[in-house]
Short mmCIF file of N, CA, C and O in Angstrom, two decimals:
data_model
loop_
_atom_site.label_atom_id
_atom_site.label_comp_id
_atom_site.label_asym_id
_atom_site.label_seq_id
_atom_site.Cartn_x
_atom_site.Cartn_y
_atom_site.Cartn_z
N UNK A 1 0.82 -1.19 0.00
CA UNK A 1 0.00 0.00 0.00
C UNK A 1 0.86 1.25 0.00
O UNK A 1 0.43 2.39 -0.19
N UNK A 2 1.97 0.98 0.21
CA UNK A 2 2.58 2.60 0.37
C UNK A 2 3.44 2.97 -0.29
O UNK A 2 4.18 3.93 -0.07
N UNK A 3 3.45 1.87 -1.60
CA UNK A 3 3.98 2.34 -2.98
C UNK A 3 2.88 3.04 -3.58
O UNK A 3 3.14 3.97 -4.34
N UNK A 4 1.88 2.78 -3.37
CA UNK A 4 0.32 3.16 -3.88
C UNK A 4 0.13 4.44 -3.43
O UNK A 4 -0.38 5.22 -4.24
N UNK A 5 0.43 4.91 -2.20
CA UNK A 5 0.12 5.67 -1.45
C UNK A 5 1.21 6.92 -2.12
O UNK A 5 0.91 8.06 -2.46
N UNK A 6 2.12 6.45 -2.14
CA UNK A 6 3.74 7.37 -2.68
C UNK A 6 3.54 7.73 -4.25
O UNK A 6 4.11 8.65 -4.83
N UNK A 7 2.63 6.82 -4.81
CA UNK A 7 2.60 7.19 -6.07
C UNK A 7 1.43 8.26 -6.25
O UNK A 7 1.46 9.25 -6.99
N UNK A 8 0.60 7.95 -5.59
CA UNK A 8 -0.84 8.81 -5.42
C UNK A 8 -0.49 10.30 -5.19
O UNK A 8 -0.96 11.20 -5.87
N UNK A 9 0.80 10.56 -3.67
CA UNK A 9 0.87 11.51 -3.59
C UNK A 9 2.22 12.18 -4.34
O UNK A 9 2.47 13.33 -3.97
N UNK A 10 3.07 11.63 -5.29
CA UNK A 10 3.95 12.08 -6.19
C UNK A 10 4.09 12.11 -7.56
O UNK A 10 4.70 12.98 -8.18
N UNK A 11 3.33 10.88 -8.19
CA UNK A 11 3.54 10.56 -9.37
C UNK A 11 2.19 10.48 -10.13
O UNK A 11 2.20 9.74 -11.12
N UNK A 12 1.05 11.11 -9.82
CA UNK A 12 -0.19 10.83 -10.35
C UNK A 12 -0.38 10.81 -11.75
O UNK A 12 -1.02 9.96 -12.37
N UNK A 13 0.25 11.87 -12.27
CA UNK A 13 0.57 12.53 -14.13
C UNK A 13 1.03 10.94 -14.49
O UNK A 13 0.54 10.28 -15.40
N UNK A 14 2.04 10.50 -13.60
CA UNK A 14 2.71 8.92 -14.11
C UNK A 14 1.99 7.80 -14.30
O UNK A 14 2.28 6.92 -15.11
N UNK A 15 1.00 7.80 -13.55
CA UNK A 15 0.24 6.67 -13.22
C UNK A 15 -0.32 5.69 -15.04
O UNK A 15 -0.11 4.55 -15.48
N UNK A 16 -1.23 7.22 -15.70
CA UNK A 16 -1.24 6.23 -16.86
C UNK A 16 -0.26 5.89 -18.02
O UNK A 16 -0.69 5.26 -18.98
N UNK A 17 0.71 6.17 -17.98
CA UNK A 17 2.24 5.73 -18.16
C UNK A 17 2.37 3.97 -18.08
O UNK A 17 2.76 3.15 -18.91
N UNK A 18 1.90 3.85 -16.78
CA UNK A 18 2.25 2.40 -15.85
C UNK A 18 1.25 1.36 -16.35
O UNK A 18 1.46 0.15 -16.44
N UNK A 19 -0.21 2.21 -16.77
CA UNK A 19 -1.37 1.71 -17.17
C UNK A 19 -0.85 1.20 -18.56
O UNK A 19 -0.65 0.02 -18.83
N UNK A 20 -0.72 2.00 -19.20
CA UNK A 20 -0.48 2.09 -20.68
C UNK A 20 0.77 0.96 -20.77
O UNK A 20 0.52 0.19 -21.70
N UNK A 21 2.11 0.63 -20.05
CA UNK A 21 3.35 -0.14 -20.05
C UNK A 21 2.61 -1.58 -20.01
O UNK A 21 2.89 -2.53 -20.76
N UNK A 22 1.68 -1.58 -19.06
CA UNK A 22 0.99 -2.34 -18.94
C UNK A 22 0.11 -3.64 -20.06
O UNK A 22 0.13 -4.86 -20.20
N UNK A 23 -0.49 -2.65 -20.55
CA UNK A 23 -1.16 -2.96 -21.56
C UNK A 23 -0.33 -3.40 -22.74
O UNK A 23 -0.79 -4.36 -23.36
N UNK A 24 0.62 -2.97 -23.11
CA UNK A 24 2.05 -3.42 -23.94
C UNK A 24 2.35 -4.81 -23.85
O UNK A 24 2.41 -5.73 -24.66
N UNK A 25 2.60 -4.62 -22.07
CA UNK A 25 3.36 -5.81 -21.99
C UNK A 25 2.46 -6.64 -22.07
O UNK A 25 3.04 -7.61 -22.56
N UNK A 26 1.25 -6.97 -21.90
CA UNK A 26 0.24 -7.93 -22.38
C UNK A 26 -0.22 -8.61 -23.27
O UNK A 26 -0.65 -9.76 -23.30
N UNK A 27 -0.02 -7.25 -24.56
CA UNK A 27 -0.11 -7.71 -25.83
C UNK A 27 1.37 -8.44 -26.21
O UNK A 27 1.36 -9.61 -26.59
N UNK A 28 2.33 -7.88 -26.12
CA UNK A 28 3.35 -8.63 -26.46
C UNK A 28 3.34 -10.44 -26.07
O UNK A 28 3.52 -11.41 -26.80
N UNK A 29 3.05 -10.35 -24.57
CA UNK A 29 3.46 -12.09 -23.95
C UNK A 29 2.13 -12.98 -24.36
O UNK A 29 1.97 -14.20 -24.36
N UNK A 30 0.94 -11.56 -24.83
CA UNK A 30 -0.68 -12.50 -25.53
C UNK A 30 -0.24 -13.08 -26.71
O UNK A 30 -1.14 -13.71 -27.28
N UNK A 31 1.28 -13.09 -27.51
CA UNK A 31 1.57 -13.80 -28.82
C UNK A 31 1.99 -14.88 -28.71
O UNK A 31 1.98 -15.74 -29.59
N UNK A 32 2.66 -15.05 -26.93
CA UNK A 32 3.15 -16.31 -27.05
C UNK A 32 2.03 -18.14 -27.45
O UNK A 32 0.82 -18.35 -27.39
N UNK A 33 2.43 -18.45 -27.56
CA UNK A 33 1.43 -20.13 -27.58
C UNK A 33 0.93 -20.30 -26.56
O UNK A 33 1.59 -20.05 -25.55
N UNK A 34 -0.46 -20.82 -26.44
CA UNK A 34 -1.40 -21.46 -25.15
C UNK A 34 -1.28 -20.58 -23.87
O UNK A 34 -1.75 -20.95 -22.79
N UNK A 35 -0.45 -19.05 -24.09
CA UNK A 35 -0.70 -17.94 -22.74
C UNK A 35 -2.11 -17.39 -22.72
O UNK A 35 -2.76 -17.31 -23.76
N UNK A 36 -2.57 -17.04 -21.63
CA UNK A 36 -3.93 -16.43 -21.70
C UNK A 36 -3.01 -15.09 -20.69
O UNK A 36 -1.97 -15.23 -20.04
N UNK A 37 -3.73 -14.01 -20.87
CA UNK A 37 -3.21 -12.83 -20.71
C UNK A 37 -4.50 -11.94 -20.19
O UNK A 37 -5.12 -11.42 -21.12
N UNK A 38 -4.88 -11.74 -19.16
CA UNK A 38 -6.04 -10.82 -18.73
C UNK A 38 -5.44 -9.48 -18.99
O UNK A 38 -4.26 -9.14 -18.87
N UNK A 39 -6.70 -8.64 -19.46
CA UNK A 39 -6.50 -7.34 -20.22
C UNK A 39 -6.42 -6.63 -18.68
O UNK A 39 -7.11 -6.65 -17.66
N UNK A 40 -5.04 -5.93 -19.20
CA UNK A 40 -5.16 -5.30 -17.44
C UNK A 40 -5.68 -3.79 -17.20
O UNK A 40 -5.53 -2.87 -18.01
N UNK A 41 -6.34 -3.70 -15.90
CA UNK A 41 -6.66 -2.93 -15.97
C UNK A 41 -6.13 -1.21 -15.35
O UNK A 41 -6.54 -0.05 -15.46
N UNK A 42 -4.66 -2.16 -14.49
CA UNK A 42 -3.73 -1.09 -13.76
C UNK A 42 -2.70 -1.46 -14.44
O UNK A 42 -2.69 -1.81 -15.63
N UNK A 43 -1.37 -1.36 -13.34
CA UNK A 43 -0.70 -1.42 -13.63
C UNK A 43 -0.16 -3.22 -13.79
O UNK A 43 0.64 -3.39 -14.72
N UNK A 44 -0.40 -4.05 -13.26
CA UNK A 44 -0.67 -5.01 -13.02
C UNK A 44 -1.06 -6.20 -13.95
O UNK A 44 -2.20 -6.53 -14.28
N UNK A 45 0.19 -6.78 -14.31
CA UNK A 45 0.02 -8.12 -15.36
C UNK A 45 -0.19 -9.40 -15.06
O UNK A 45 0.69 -9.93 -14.39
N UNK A 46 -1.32 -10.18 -15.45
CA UNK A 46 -1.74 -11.87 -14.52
C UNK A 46 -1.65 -12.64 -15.92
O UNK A 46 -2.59 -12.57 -16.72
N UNK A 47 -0.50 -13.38 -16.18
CA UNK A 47 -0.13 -14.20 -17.33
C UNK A 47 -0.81 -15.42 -16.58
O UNK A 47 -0.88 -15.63 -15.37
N UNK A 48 -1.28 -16.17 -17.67
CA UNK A 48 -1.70 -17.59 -17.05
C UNK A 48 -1.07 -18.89 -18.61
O UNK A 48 -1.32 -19.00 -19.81
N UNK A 49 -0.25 -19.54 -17.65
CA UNK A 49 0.50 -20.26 -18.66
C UNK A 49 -0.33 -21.58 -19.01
O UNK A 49 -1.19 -22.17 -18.35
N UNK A 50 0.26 -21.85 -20.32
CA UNK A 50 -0.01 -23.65 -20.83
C UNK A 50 0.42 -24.79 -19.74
O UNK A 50 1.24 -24.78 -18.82
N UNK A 51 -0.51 -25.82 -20.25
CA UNK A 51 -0.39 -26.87 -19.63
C UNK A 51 1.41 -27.32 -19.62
O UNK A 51 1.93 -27.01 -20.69
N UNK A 52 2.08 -27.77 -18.94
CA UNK A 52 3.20 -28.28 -18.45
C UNK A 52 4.40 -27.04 -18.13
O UNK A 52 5.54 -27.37 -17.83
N UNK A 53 4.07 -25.91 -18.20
CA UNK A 53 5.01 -24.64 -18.21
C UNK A 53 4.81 -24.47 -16.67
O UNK A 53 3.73 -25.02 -16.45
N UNK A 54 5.22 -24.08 -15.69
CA UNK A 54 5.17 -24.17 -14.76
C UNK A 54 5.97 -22.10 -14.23
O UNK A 54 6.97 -21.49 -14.63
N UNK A 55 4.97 -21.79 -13.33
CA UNK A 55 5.52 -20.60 -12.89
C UNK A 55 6.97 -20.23 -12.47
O UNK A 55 7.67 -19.42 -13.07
N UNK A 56 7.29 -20.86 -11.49
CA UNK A 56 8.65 -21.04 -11.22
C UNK A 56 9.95 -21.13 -12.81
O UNK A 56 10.92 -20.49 -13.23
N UNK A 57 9.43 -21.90 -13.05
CA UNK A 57 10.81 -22.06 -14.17
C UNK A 57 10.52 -21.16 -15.46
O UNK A 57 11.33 -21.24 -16.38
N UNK A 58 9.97 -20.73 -15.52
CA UNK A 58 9.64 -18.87 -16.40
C UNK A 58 10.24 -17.85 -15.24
O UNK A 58 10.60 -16.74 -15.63
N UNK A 59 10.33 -18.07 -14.29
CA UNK A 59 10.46 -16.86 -13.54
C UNK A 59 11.76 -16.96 -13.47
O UNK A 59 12.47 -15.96 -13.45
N UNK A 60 12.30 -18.32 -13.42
CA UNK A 60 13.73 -18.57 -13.08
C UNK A 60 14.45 -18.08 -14.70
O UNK A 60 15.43 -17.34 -14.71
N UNK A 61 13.90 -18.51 -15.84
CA UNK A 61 14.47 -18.44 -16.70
C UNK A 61 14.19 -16.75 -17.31
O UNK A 61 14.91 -16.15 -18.11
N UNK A 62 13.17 -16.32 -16.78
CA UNK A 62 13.08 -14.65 -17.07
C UNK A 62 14.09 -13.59 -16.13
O UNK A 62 14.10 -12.37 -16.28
N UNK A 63 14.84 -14.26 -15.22
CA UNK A 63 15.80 -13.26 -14.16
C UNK A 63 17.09 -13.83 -14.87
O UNK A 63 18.16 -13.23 -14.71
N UNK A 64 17.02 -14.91 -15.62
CA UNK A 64 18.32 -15.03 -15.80
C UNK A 64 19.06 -14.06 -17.06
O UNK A 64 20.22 -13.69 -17.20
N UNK A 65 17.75 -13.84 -17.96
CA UNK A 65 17.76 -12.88 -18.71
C UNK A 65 17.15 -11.56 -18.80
O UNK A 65 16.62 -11.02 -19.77
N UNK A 66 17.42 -10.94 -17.06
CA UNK A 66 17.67 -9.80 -16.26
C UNK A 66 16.04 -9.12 -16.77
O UNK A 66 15.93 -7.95 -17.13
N UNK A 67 14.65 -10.27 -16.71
CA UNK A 67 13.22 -9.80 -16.63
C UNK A 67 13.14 -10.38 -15.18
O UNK A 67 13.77 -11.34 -14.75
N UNK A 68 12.07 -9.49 -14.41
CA UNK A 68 11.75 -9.72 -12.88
C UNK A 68 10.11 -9.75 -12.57
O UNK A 68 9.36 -8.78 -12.49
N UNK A 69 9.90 -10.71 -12.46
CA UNK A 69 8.42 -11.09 -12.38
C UNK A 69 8.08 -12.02 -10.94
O UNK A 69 8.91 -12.15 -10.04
N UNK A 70 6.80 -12.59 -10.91
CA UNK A 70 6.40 -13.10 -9.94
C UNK A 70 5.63 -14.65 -10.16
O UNK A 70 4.94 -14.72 -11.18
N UNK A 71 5.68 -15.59 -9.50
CA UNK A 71 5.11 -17.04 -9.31
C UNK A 71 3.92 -16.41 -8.46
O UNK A 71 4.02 -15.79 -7.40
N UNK A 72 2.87 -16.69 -9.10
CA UNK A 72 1.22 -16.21 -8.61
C UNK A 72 0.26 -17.30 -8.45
O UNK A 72 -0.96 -17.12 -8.47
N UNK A 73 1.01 -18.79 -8.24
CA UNK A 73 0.63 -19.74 -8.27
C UNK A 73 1.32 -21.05 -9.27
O UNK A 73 2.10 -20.78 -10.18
N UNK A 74 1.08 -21.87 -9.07
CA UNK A 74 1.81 -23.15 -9.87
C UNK A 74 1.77 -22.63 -11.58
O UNK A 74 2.65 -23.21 -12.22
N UNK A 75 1.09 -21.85 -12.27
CA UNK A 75 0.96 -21.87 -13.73
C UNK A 75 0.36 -20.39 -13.90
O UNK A 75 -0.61 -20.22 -14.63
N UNK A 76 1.04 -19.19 -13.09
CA UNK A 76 0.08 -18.00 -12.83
C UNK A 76 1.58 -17.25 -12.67
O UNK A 76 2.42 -17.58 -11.82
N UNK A 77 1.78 -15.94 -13.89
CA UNK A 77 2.49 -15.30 -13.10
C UNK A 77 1.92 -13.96 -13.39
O UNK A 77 1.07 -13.78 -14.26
N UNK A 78 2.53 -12.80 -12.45
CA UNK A 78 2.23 -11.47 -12.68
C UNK A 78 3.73 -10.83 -12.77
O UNK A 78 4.86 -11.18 -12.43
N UNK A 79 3.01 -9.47 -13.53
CA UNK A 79 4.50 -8.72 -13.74
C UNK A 79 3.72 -7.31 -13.24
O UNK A 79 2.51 -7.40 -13.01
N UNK A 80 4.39 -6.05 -13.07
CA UNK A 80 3.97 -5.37 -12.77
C UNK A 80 5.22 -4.09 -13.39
O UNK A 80 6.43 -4.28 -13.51
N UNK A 81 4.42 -2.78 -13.72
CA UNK A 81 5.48 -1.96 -14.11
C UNK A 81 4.99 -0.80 -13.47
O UNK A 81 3.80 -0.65 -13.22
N UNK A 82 6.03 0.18 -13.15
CA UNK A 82 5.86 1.13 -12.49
C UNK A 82 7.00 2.21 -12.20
O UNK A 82 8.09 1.64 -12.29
N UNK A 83 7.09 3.18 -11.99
CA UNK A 83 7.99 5.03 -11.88
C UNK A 83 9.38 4.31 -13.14
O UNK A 83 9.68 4.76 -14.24
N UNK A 84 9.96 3.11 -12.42
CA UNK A 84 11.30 2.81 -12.83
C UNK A 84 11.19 1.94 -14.44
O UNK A 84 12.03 2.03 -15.34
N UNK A 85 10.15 1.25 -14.46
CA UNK A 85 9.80 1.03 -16.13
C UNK A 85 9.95 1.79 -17.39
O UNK A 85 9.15 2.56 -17.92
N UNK A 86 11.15 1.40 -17.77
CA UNK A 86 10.52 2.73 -19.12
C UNK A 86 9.85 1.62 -20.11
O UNK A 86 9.86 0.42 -19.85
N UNK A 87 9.30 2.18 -21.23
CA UNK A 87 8.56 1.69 -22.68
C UNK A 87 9.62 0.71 -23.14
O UNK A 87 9.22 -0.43 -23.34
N UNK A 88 11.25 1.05 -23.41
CA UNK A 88 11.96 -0.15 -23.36
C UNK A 88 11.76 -1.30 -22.75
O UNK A 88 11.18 -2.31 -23.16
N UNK A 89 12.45 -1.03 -21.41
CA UNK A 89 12.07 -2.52 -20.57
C UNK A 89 11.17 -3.15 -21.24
O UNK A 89 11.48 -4.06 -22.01
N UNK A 90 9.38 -2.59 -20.99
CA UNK A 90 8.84 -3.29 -21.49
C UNK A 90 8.61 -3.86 -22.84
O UNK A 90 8.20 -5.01 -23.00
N UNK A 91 8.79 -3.34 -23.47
CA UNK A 91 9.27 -4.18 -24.99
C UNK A 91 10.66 -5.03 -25.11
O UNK A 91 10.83 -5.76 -26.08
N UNK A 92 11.80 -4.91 -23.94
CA UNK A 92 12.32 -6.43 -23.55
C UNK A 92 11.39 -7.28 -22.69
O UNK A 92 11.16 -8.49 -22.72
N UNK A 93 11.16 -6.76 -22.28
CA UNK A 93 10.14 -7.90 -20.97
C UNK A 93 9.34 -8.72 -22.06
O UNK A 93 9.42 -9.93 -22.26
N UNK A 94 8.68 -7.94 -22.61
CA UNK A 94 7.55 -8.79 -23.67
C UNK A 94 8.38 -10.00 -24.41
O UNK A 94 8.29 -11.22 -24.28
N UNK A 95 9.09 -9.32 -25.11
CA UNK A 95 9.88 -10.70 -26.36
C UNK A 95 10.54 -11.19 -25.56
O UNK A 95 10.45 -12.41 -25.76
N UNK A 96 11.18 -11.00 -24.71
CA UNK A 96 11.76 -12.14 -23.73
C UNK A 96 10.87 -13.12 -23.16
O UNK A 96 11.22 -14.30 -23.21
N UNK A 97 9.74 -12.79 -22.60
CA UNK A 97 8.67 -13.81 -22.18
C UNK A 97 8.38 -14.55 -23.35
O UNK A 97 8.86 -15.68 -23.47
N UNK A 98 7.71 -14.09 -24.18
CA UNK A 98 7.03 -14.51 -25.84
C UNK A 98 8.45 -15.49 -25.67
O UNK A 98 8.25 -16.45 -24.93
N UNK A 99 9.76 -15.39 -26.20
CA UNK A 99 10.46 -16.61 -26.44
C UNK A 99 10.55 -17.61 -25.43
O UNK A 99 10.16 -18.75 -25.68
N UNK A 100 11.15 -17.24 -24.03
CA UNK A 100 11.14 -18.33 -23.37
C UNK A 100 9.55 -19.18 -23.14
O UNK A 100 9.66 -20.13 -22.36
N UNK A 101 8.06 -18.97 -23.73
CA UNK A 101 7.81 -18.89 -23.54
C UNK A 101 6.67 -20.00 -24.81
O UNK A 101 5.54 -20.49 -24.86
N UNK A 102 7.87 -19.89 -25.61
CA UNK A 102 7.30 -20.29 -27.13
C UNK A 102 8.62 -21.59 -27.65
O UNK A 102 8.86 -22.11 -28.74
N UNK A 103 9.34 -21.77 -26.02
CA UNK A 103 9.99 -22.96 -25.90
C UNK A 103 11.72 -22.91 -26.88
O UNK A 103 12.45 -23.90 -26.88
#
């Protein structure tokens, strides 16, 4: 809450920035095979992977190629972008997921 809170009271102009990074990165990792991708509505990305892909070993294999995401369950991950995201990142974040991702 008090990144929320810090952004509310500093970065508001930023906010749909984070929205918009957002939405990017969605469409990009929505190309990969058998991903389902909820259209987000913050800042806030909920990838839901294919059968045998497993959260953990995307997450492991997305830090190794310096993307930082989250295990949101056994076959569930989220990413999230925000102040420190630029439009780059996320257009690495995207094709980096999309490949590791498309095997």
């Amino acid at each position: 809450a008090a990144a929320g809170l810090h952004a509310l009271d500093h970065h508001v102009a930023r906010l749909a920035d984070d929205h918009a990074h957002a939405r990017r990165l969605a469409d990009l990792v929505r190309a990969a095979p058998g991903v389902a991708v909820e259209a987000p509505d913050t800042n806030i990305v909920m990838i839901d992977l294919p059968e045998g892909v497993t959260a953990d070993a995307v997450v492991s294999s997305a830090a190794a190629r310096g993307v930082r995401l989250s295990a949101f369950g056994p076959r569930r991950l989220r990413a999230v972008t925000h102040l420190d995201v630029t439009a780059e990142d996320v257009r690495r974040a995207g094709e980096t997921l999309a490949e590791i991702l498309a095997g």
